[in-house]
C-alpha cells in the first residue's frame, strides 16, 4: 500500500510528491496523459520559481536530502535555469484599450519575473519527484476514487488496461475540473474562468508584458518569450465569448498564431479541500491568484505545507493542512480579490489610478501584500 497516490503531475502534484518522498513517504503519481501536455497555462512566473527547482536556489530542500541527491541531481542543477528560462521581464504596460492605446508603465530596474518553458517546467518537476524516490506514471486516467476504512482505492485506466492502487491518502492535484474532487464529494471552486492562450513563434525579447483591461471582469495579455516567441491570452467569465474576444485581440496586434490552447482557471477556494482520506492541492483547490489566475507558486507552496502537515497514518492531520495552507495564502488571496475588482471600475477611475501609480514599483507579483512593503513605499517616495 502506498502512503500517497497523487493524481496529477502538474507543478503542485509533482512538488508534493517530491517533498513527501524526501520525507520518507511511499508515493505514486498518476498523470492522465503526457506530462506537461496539453498546455493550458501561461509561462509567466515570478522569480520565486527558481526556489522550487534544482540548484542552489532551492532553499526548501533540506540539507540532508540534498546530500542524498547531490550526485544524481548535479547535471539537472546546472541546467534547470538554462533549459527553462526564456526571457527577463522588467515590468508591465497597462492599457485601457487596444495595442495602440495609451500605456501606463510599471517597472523595476531589475527583472521582476521570467517567461519560462511551461511544458519543460512540468517535466522538470516530475523528474525531481522521481529523483526523490516517488514513482511517476503517465498515461493513467483515474476513473474512480473510493475512500474506505483504513485506505483509499484509486482506479485508473492505463496503457495495459484498468488497474487499482491502494493508498492511505489520495491527493487531488488534477486541475480545475478535478476528478478526485468530484469522486470524494468536495465542493467546487467559487468560479471557473475560461482562459485562451496562443503562441506566435517569432522571437521577441522585449522587457515588458502588455496588459489590456478590455475584457469584462478580467484582462488580456501579451508576453514576450525571447527566442520562443510571444504568448497572447485572455480569460473571461463563463458564458462570455472567449474565442471571439481572443480573435479581436489578435486582429488588434495583427498577428497569426502558430499554436493555440485553452483551459479553465479556478478562482476562489472551495469551502473545504480535505475529505476523510483525501485532499486537494494546486488548481484543484483553487490555490490561485484572483487577480491573474496564476497558481504555480501558490500551489507549490501549499504542496510543501501538505507534505509537512499530513501524516498518512493519521488522517486527522488532514485538518492541519486545511488550516495551514489557508493561513499561508489567505491574506494574498483576499487582497488579490480586491485588486481584481479594480478591473471592473469605470474607465475614468482606472485611468486616474494608473496615472497616479505608474512608474517604478517595489511590488512582488505573487504577493499583493507587498503593496504595503517598505520597498513599495520607497518607490512611491522616489517619484517626488
Short mmCIF file of C-alpha atoms in Angstrom, two decimals:
data_model
loop_
_atom_site.label_atom_id
_atom_site.label_comp_id
_atom_site.label_asym_id
_atom_site.label_seq_id
_atom_site.Cartn_x
_atom_site.Cartn_y
_atom_site.Cartn_z
CA UNK A 1 0.00 0.00 0.00
CA UNK A 2 1.28 3.44 -0.92
CA UNK A 3 1.32 6.24 1.63
CA UNK A 4 0.06 8.64 -1.04
CA UNK A 5 -1.36 8.35 -4.53
CA UNK A 6 -1.10 11.74 -6.23
CA UNK A 7 -3.47 12.29 -9.14
CA UNK A 8 -1.90 14.82 -11.49
CA UNK A 9 1.74 15.60 -12.30
CA UNK A 10 1.48 19.36 -12.70
CA UNK A 11 3.59 21.68 -10.54
CA UNK A 12 1.59 21.17 -7.33
CA UNK A 13 1.31 17.39 -7.69
CA UNK A 14 4.95 16.84 -8.56
CA UNK A 15 6.12 19.24 -5.87
CA UNK A 16 4.08 17.42 -3.24
CA UNK A 17 5.36 14.06 -4.47
CA UNK A 18 8.95 15.26 -4.23
CA UNK A 19 8.54 16.78 -0.76
CA UNK A 20 6.66 13.75 0.57
CA UNK A 21 9.17 11.31 -0.90
CA UNK A 22 12.04 13.28 0.65
CA UNK A 23 10.24 12.88 3.98
CA UNK A 24 10.37 9.10 3.53
CA UNK A 25 6.84 8.54 2.23
CA UNK A 26 5.98 5.93 -0.40
CA UNK A 27 4.44 7.96 -3.24
CA UNK A 28 2.81 7.10 -6.56
CA UNK A 29 1.95 9.83 -9.09
CA UNK A 30 -0.59 9.18 -11.86
CA UNK A 31 -0.80 11.57 -14.84
CA UNK A 32 -3.57 11.13 -17.40
CA UNK A 33 -1.52 11.98 -20.49
CA UNK A 34 1.94 13.17 -21.42
CA UNK A 35 3.43 15.23 -18.60
CA UNK A 36 3.14 18.93 -19.47
CA UNK A 37 0.59 18.33 -22.24
CA UNK A 38 -1.85 19.61 -23.23
CA UNK A 39 -0.53 23.06 -22.38
CA UNK A 40 -3.22 25.19 -20.71
CA UNK A 41 -1.27 27.63 -18.53
CA UNK A 42 0.84 30.74 -19.03
CA UNK A 43 4.61 30.57 -18.67
CA UNK A 44 4.94 33.99 -16.99
CA UNK A 45 6.13 33.46 -13.40
CA UNK A 46 7.80 35.31 -10.55
CA UNK A 47 11.48 34.76 -9.83
CA UNK A 48 10.42 32.58 -6.88
CA UNK A 49 10.04 29.74 -9.37
CA UNK A 50 13.77 29.02 -9.18
CA UNK A 51 13.47 28.27 -5.44
CA UNK A 52 11.49 25.14 -6.34
CA UNK A 53 13.91 23.81 -8.96
CA UNK A 54 17.26 22.03 -8.74
CA UNK A 55 20.19 24.22 -7.82
CA UNK A 56 21.50 26.48 -5.11
CA UNK A 57 18.28 28.48 -5.12
CA UNK A 58 16.25 25.54 -3.82
CA UNK A 59 16.11 26.75 -0.22
CA UNK A 60 13.19 24.47 0.57
CA UNK A 61 15.25 21.32 0.13
CA UNK A 62 16.73 20.04 3.38
CA UNK A 63 20.49 19.71 3.67
CA UNK A 64 20.10 16.00 4.42
CA UNK A 65 18.04 15.25 1.29
CA UNK A 66 20.33 17.48 -0.79
CA UNK A 67 23.30 15.37 0.28
CA UNK A 68 21.48 12.20 -0.71
CA UNK A 69 20.52 13.58 -4.11
CA UNK A 70 23.70 15.54 -4.95
CA UNK A 71 25.17 13.02 -7.33
CA UNK A 72 22.04 12.28 -9.35
CA UNK A 73 20.88 15.92 -9.49
CA UNK A 74 24.23 17.53 -10.36
CA UNK A 75 23.55 17.78 -14.09
CA UNK A 76 19.95 19.00 -13.64
CA UNK A 77 21.10 21.55 -11.07
CA UNK A 78 23.45 23.02 -13.64
CA UNK A 79 20.93 23.07 -16.46
CA UNK A 80 17.46 23.72 -14.99
CA UNK A 81 17.64 27.50 -15.37
CA UNK A 82 19.23 27.36 -18.83
CA UNK A 83 16.73 24.76 -20.02
CA UNK A 84 13.61 26.58 -18.81
CA UNK A 85 14.46 30.30 -18.97
CA UNK A 86 13.10 32.25 -21.94
CA UNK A 87 13.07 35.96 -21.09
CA UNK A 88 13.55 38.53 -18.32
CA UNK A 89 10.54 40.76 -17.67
CA UNK A 90 11.12 44.18 -16.08
CA UNK A 91 7.53 45.38 -15.75
CA UNK A 92 4.15 45.78 -17.39
CA UNK A 93 2.37 48.25 -19.64
CA UNK A 94 -1.30 48.60 -18.71
CA UNK A 95 -3.81 49.64 -21.39
CA UNK A 96 -7.45 50.60 -21.13
CA UNK A 97 -7.80 49.98 -24.87
CA UNK A 98 -6.07 48.05 -27.63
CA UNK A 99 -2.48 47.68 -28.78
CA UNK A 100 -2.14 51.33 -29.84
CA UNK A 101 -3.84 52.82 -26.79
CA UNK A 102 -2.08 54.88 -24.14
CA UNK A 103 0.13 52.72 -21.92
CA UNK A 104 0.78 53.20 -18.21
CA UNK A 105 4.10 51.54 -17.37
CA UNK A 106 5.02 49.91 -14.07
CA UNK A 107 8.65 48.80 -13.89
CA UNK A 108 11.78 47.94 -11.94
CA UNK A 109 15.42 48.41 -12.91
CA UNK A 110 15.94 44.67 -12.46
CA UNK A 111 13.86 41.68 -13.58
CA UNK A 112 10.59 41.23 -11.71
CA UNK A 113 9.57 37.99 -13.42
CA UNK A 114 10.56 35.49 -16.10
CA UNK A 115 8.97 33.86 -19.09
CA UNK A 116 9.76 30.15 -18.96
CA UNK A 117 9.15 26.92 -20.86
CA UNK A 118 5.88 25.88 -19.24
CA UNK A 119 5.88 22.32 -20.62
CA UNK A 120 9.52 21.92 -19.59
CA UNK A 121 8.66 23.08 -16.08
CA UNK A 122 6.19 20.22 -15.58
CA UNK A 123 8.68 17.70 -16.91
CA UNK A 124 11.48 19.02 -14.70
CA UNK A 125 9.34 18.96 -11.56
CA UNK A 126 8.20 15.40 -12.31
CA UNK A 127 11.85 14.38 -12.76
CA UNK A 128 12.63 15.97 -9.38
CA UNK A 129 9.87 13.87 -7.81
CA UNK A 130 11.32 10.71 -9.35
CA UNK A 131 14.83 11.57 -8.19
CA UNK A 132 13.46 11.98 -4.68
CA UNK A 133 12.02 8.45 -4.81
CA UNK A 134 8.45 8.92 -5.99
CA UNK A 135 7.06 6.59 -8.66
CA UNK A 136 5.67 8.63 -11.59
CA UNK A 137 3.46 7.05 -14.26
CA UNK A 138 1.94 8.87 -17.22
CA UNK A 139 -0.92 7.62 -19.38
CA UNK A 140 -3.12 6.74 -16.37
CA UNK A 141 -6.60 8.29 -16.30
CA UNK A 142 -8.22 7.99 -12.88
CA UNK A 143 -11.84 6.85 -13.14
CA UNK A 144 -12.78 6.14 -9.53
CA UNK A 145 -11.66 7.09 -6.02
CA UNK A 146 -13.17 5.17 -3.11
CA UNK A 147 -12.40 6.23 0.47
CA UNK A 148 -12.69 3.12 2.62
CA UNK A 149 -11.99 2.50 6.33
CA UNK A 150 -8.21 2.48 6.64
CA UNK A 151 -7.40 3.02 2.95
CA UNK A 152 -8.30 4.56 -0.38
CA UNK A 153 -8.75 2.60 -3.58
CA UNK A 154 -7.85 4.50 -6.74
CA UNK A 155 -8.89 3.01 -10.08
CA UNK A 156 -7.28 4.16 -13.30
CA UNK A 157 -7.25 3.22 -16.96
CA UNK A 158 -3.64 2.78 -18.04
CA UNK A 159 -1.69 1.55 -21.06
CA UNK A 160 -2.36 -2.08 -20.09
CA UNK A 161 -5.98 -1.67 -19.07
CA UNK A 162 -7.75 -0.89 -15.82
CA UNK A 163 -5.66 -1.05 -12.63
CA UNK A 164 -6.38 -0.37 -8.97
CA UNK A 165 -3.97 1.15 -6.44
CA UNK A 166 -4.33 1.25 -2.66
CA UNK A 167 -3.05 4.09 -0.53
CA UNK A 168 -3.56 5.66 2.86
CA UNK A 169 -4.25 9.15 1.46
CA UNK A 170 -5.11 10.35 -2.06
CA UNK A 171 -4.00 13.78 -3.28
CA UNK A 172 -6.11 15.52 -5.91
CA UNK A 173 -3.68 17.61 -7.95
CA UNK A 174 -5.66 17.11 -11.13
CA UNK A 175 -6.57 20.65 -12.06
CA UNK A 176 -9.63 22.92 -12.13
CA UNK A 177 -12.07 20.15 -13.09
CA UNK A 178 -10.62 17.68 -10.60
CA UNK A 179 -11.90 14.11 -10.84
CA UNK A 180 -10.69 13.45 -7.30
CA UNK A 181 -12.71 16.41 -6.01
CA UNK A 182 -15.78 15.04 -7.75
CA UNK A 183 -15.28 11.43 -6.56
CA UNK A 184 -14.80 12.29 -2.88
CA UNK A 185 -17.61 14.86 -2.85
CA UNK A 186 -15.65 18.03 -2.11
CA UNK A 187 -17.14 21.36 -3.25
CA UNK A 188 -16.13 23.20 -6.42
CA UNK A 189 -14.17 26.48 -6.54
CA UNK A 190 -16.18 29.68 -6.40
CA UNK A 191 -15.59 30.42 -10.08
CA UNK A 192 -14.13 28.86 -13.22
CA UNK A 193 -12.99 31.32 -15.85
CA UNK A 194 -12.43 30.32 -19.47
CA UNK A 195 -8.82 31.01 -20.43
CA UNK A 196 -7.46 31.07 -24.01
CA UNK A 197 -3.77 31.05 -24.96
CA UNK A 198 -1.95 31.38 -28.27
CA UNK A 199 1.67 31.49 -29.39
CA UNK A 200 3.49 33.30 -32.15
CA UNK A 201 6.93 31.70 -32.58
CA UNK A 202 8.59 34.85 -33.94
CA UNK A 203 11.35 35.73 -31.39
CA UNK A 204 10.73 38.72 -29.13
CA UNK A 205 12.95 39.65 -26.16
CA UNK A 206 11.13 42.85 -25.18
CA UNK A 207 11.32 43.87 -21.50
CA UNK A 208 7.62 44.40 -20.75
CA UNK A 209 4.38 42.45 -20.79
CA UNK A 210 1.24 44.21 -22.05
CA UNK A 211 -1.97 44.01 -20.01
CA UNK A 212 -5.29 45.11 -21.54
CA UNK A 213 -8.25 45.84 -19.25
CA UNK A 214 -10.62 45.34 -22.16
CA UNK A 215 -12.18 42.05 -21.05
CA UNK A 216 -15.09 42.20 -18.57
CA UNK A 217 -14.06 41.11 -15.04
CA UNK A 218 -10.55 40.14 -16.14
CA UNK A 219 -7.92 41.10 -18.75
CA UNK A 220 -5.98 40.17 -21.90
CA UNK A 221 -2.21 39.93 -22.17
CA UNK A 222 0.85 39.79 -24.41
CA UNK A 223 4.06 38.24 -23.04
CA UNK A 224 7.40 38.31 -24.93
CA UNK A 225 9.17 34.96 -24.53
CA UNK A 226 12.57 35.59 -26.10
CA UNK A 227 13.59 33.08 -28.76
CA UNK A 228 10.40 31.12 -28.02
CA UNK A 229 8.22 33.92 -29.42
CA UNK A 230 5.21 35.71 -27.91
CA UNK A 231 2.32 34.48 -25.78
CA UNK A 232 -1.14 36.04 -26.16
CA UNK A 233 -4.04 35.27 -23.87
CA UNK A 234 -7.17 36.31 -22.04
CA UNK A 235 -9.74 34.95 -19.63
CA UNK A 236 -13.48 35.56 -19.42
CA UNK A 237 -16.35 34.61 -17.15
CA UNK A 238 -18.50 31.60 -18.10
CA UNK A 239 -20.93 32.39 -20.89
CA UNK A 240 -18.81 35.13 -22.41
CA UNK A 241 -17.40 34.79 -25.92
CA UNK A 242 -13.78 33.81 -25.25
CA UNK A 243 -12.95 32.81 -28.85
CA UNK A 244 -14.48 35.97 -30.27
CA UNK A 245 -12.68 38.26 -27.83
CA UNK A 246 -9.42 36.41 -28.48
CA UNK A 247 -9.76 36.95 -32.23
CA UNK A 248 -10.29 40.66 -31.58
CA UNK A 249 -7.05 40.73 -29.58
CA UNK A 250 -5.12 39.03 -32.38
CA UNK A 251 -6.58 41.33 -35.02
CA UNK A 252 -5.61 44.32 -32.90
CA UNK A 253 -2.00 43.11 -32.83
CA UNK A 254 -2.19 41.96 -36.46
CA UNK A 255 -0.72 38.56 -35.62
CA UNK A 256 -1.31 34.98 -36.77
CA UNK A 257 -0.64 32.25 -34.25
CA UNK A 258 1.37 29.06 -34.58
CA UNK A 259 -0.29 27.26 -31.64
CA UNK A 260 -3.44 27.63 -29.54
CA UNK A 261 -4.82 26.10 -26.37
CA UNK A 262 -7.44 26.77 -23.71
CA UNK A 263 -8.43 25.72 -20.23
CA UNK A 264 -10.36 26.56 -17.08
CA UNK A 265 -8.93 28.95 -14.47
CA UNK A 266 -10.22 28.40 -10.91
CA UNK A 267 -10.76 31.47 -8.75
CA UNK A 268 -11.79 31.30 -5.10
CA UNK A 269 -11.03 28.21 -2.97
CA UNK A 270 -13.90 25.84 -2.12
CA UNK A 271 -15.20 25.72 1.43
CA UNK A 272 -13.25 22.52 2.09
CA UNK A 273 -10.24 20.95 0.44
CA UNK A 274 -9.91 17.80 2.57
CA UNK A 275 -12.03 14.68 2.86
CA UNK A 276 -11.85 11.57 5.03
CA UNK A 277 -8.65 10.33 3.39
CA UNK A 278 -8.20 12.85 0.62
CA UNK A 279 -7.03 16.39 -0.03
CA UNK A 280 -6.81 18.84 -2.91
CA UNK A 281 -3.79 20.91 -3.89
CA UNK A 282 -3.00 23.42 -6.64
CA UNK A 283 -5.69 24.32 -9.16
CA UNK A 284 -7.94 21.56 -7.82
CA UNK A 285 -8.10 23.58 -4.59
CA UNK A 286 -8.19 26.95 -6.42
CA UNK A 287 -4.91 27.93 -4.76
CA UNK A 288 -4.52 30.70 -7.33
CA UNK A 289 -4.09 34.47 -7.52
CA UNK A 290 -7.56 36.03 -8.01
CA UNK A 291 -6.09 38.98 -9.92
CA UNK A 292 -4.15 36.93 -12.52
CA UNK A 293 -5.40 33.34 -12.25
CA UNK A 294 -1.83 32.08 -11.89
CA UNK A 295 -1.34 29.29 -9.39
CA UNK A 296 2.08 27.72 -9.97
CA UNK A 297 3.82 29.23 -6.95
CA UNK A 298 0.78 29.21 -4.64
CA UNK A 299 0.13 25.57 -5.48
CA UNK A 300 3.71 24.53 -4.77
CA UNK A 301 3.76 26.46 -1.50
CA UNK A 302 0.60 24.59 -0.48
CA UNK A 303 2.16 21.30 -1.64
CA UNK A 304 5.09 21.77 0.72
CA UNK A 305 2.64 22.51 3.54
CA UNK A 306 0.74 19.30 2.75
CA UNK A 307 3.94 17.24 2.85
CA UNK A 308 4.86 18.81 6.17
CA UNK A 309 1.46 18.60 7.88
CA UNK A 310 -0.15 15.37 6.64
CA UNK A 311 0.81 12.07 8.27
CA UNK A 312 -0.65 9.31 6.04
CA UNK A 313 -1.12 7.08 9.08
CA UNK A 314 -3.07 9.81 10.89
CA UNK A 315 -5.90 11.06 8.62
CA UNK A 316 -6.89 13.62 11.26
CA UNK A 317 -3.75 15.58 10.24
CA UNK A 318 -5.56 16.49 7.01
CA UNK A 319 -7.22 19.23 9.07
CA UNK A 320 -3.77 20.60 9.90
CA UNK A 321 -3.14 21.05 6.20
CA UNK A 322 -6.55 22.68 5.68
CA UNK A 323 -5.79 25.25 8.36
CA UNK A 324 -2.14 25.83 7.48
CA UNK A 325 -2.45 26.43 3.73
CA UNK A 326 -5.33 28.86 4.22
CA UNK A 327 -3.30 30.79 6.79
CA UNK A 328 -0.37 30.87 4.35
CA UNK A 329 -2.35 32.23 1.40
CA UNK A 330 -5.41 33.92 2.90
CA UNK A 331 -4.09 37.50 3.03
CA UNK A 332 -2.70 37.32 -0.50
CA UNK A 333 -5.90 35.88 -1.91
CA UNK A 334 -8.14 38.36 -0.11
CA UNK A 335 -6.14 41.35 -1.32
CA UNK A 336 -5.85 39.81 -4.78
CA UNK A 337 -9.64 39.68 -4.93
CA UNK A 338 -9.80 43.41 -4.21
CA UNK A 339 -7.24 44.13 -6.93
CA UNK A 340 -9.33 42.18 -9.41
CA UNK A 341 -12.36 44.32 -8.51
CA UNK A 342 -10.42 47.25 -9.94
CA UNK A 343 -10.64 45.68 -13.40
CA UNK A 344 -14.36 46.46 -13.45
CA UNK A 345 -14.18 50.07 -12.25
CA UNK A 346 -15.29 52.88 -14.59
CA UNK A 347 -12.61 53.83 -17.12
CA UNK A 348 -12.03 57.35 -15.70
CA UNK A 349 -11.25 55.91 -12.26
CA UNK A 350 -8.94 53.28 -13.77
CA UNK A 351 -7.12 55.92 -15.81
CA UNK A 352 -6.67 58.22 -12.81
CA UNK A 353 -5.33 55.36 -10.70
CA UNK A 354 -2.85 54.27 -13.34
CA UNK A 355 -1.53 57.78 -13.83
CA UNK A 356 -1.11 58.15 -10.08
CA UNK A 357 0.75 54.88 -9.53
CA UNK A 358 2.63 54.23 -12.79
CA UNK A 359 6.41 54.37 -12.56
CA UNK A 360 8.94 52.40 -10.57
CA UNK A 361 7.43 49.75 -8.31
CA UNK A 362 8.50 47.66 -5.33
CA UNK A 363 5.73 45.09 -5.59
CA UNK A 364 6.18 41.30 -5.77
CA UNK A 365 3.87 39.79 -8.41
CA UNK A 366 2.86 36.84 -6.19
CA UNK A 367 2.36 38.91 -3.04
CA UNK A 368 -0.27 41.65 -3.19
CA UNK A 369 0.56 42.44 0.45
CA UNK A 370 3.87 43.83 -0.86
CA UNK A 371 1.81 46.86 -1.94
CA UNK A 372 2.32 47.92 1.67
CA UNK A 373 6.01 46.98 1.87
CA UNK A 374 8.94 49.28 2.59
CA UNK A 375 10.20 48.66 -0.95
CA UNK A 376 6.95 49.94 -2.45
CA UNK A 377 6.92 52.94 -0.11
CA UNK A 378 10.46 53.83 -1.20
CA UNK A 379 9.37 53.54 -4.84
CA UNK A 380 6.42 55.88 -4.22
CA UNK A 381 8.62 58.43 -2.45
CA UNK A 382 11.19 58.31 -5.26
CA UNK A 383 8.63 59.74 -7.72
CA UNK A 384 8.61 63.10 -5.91
#
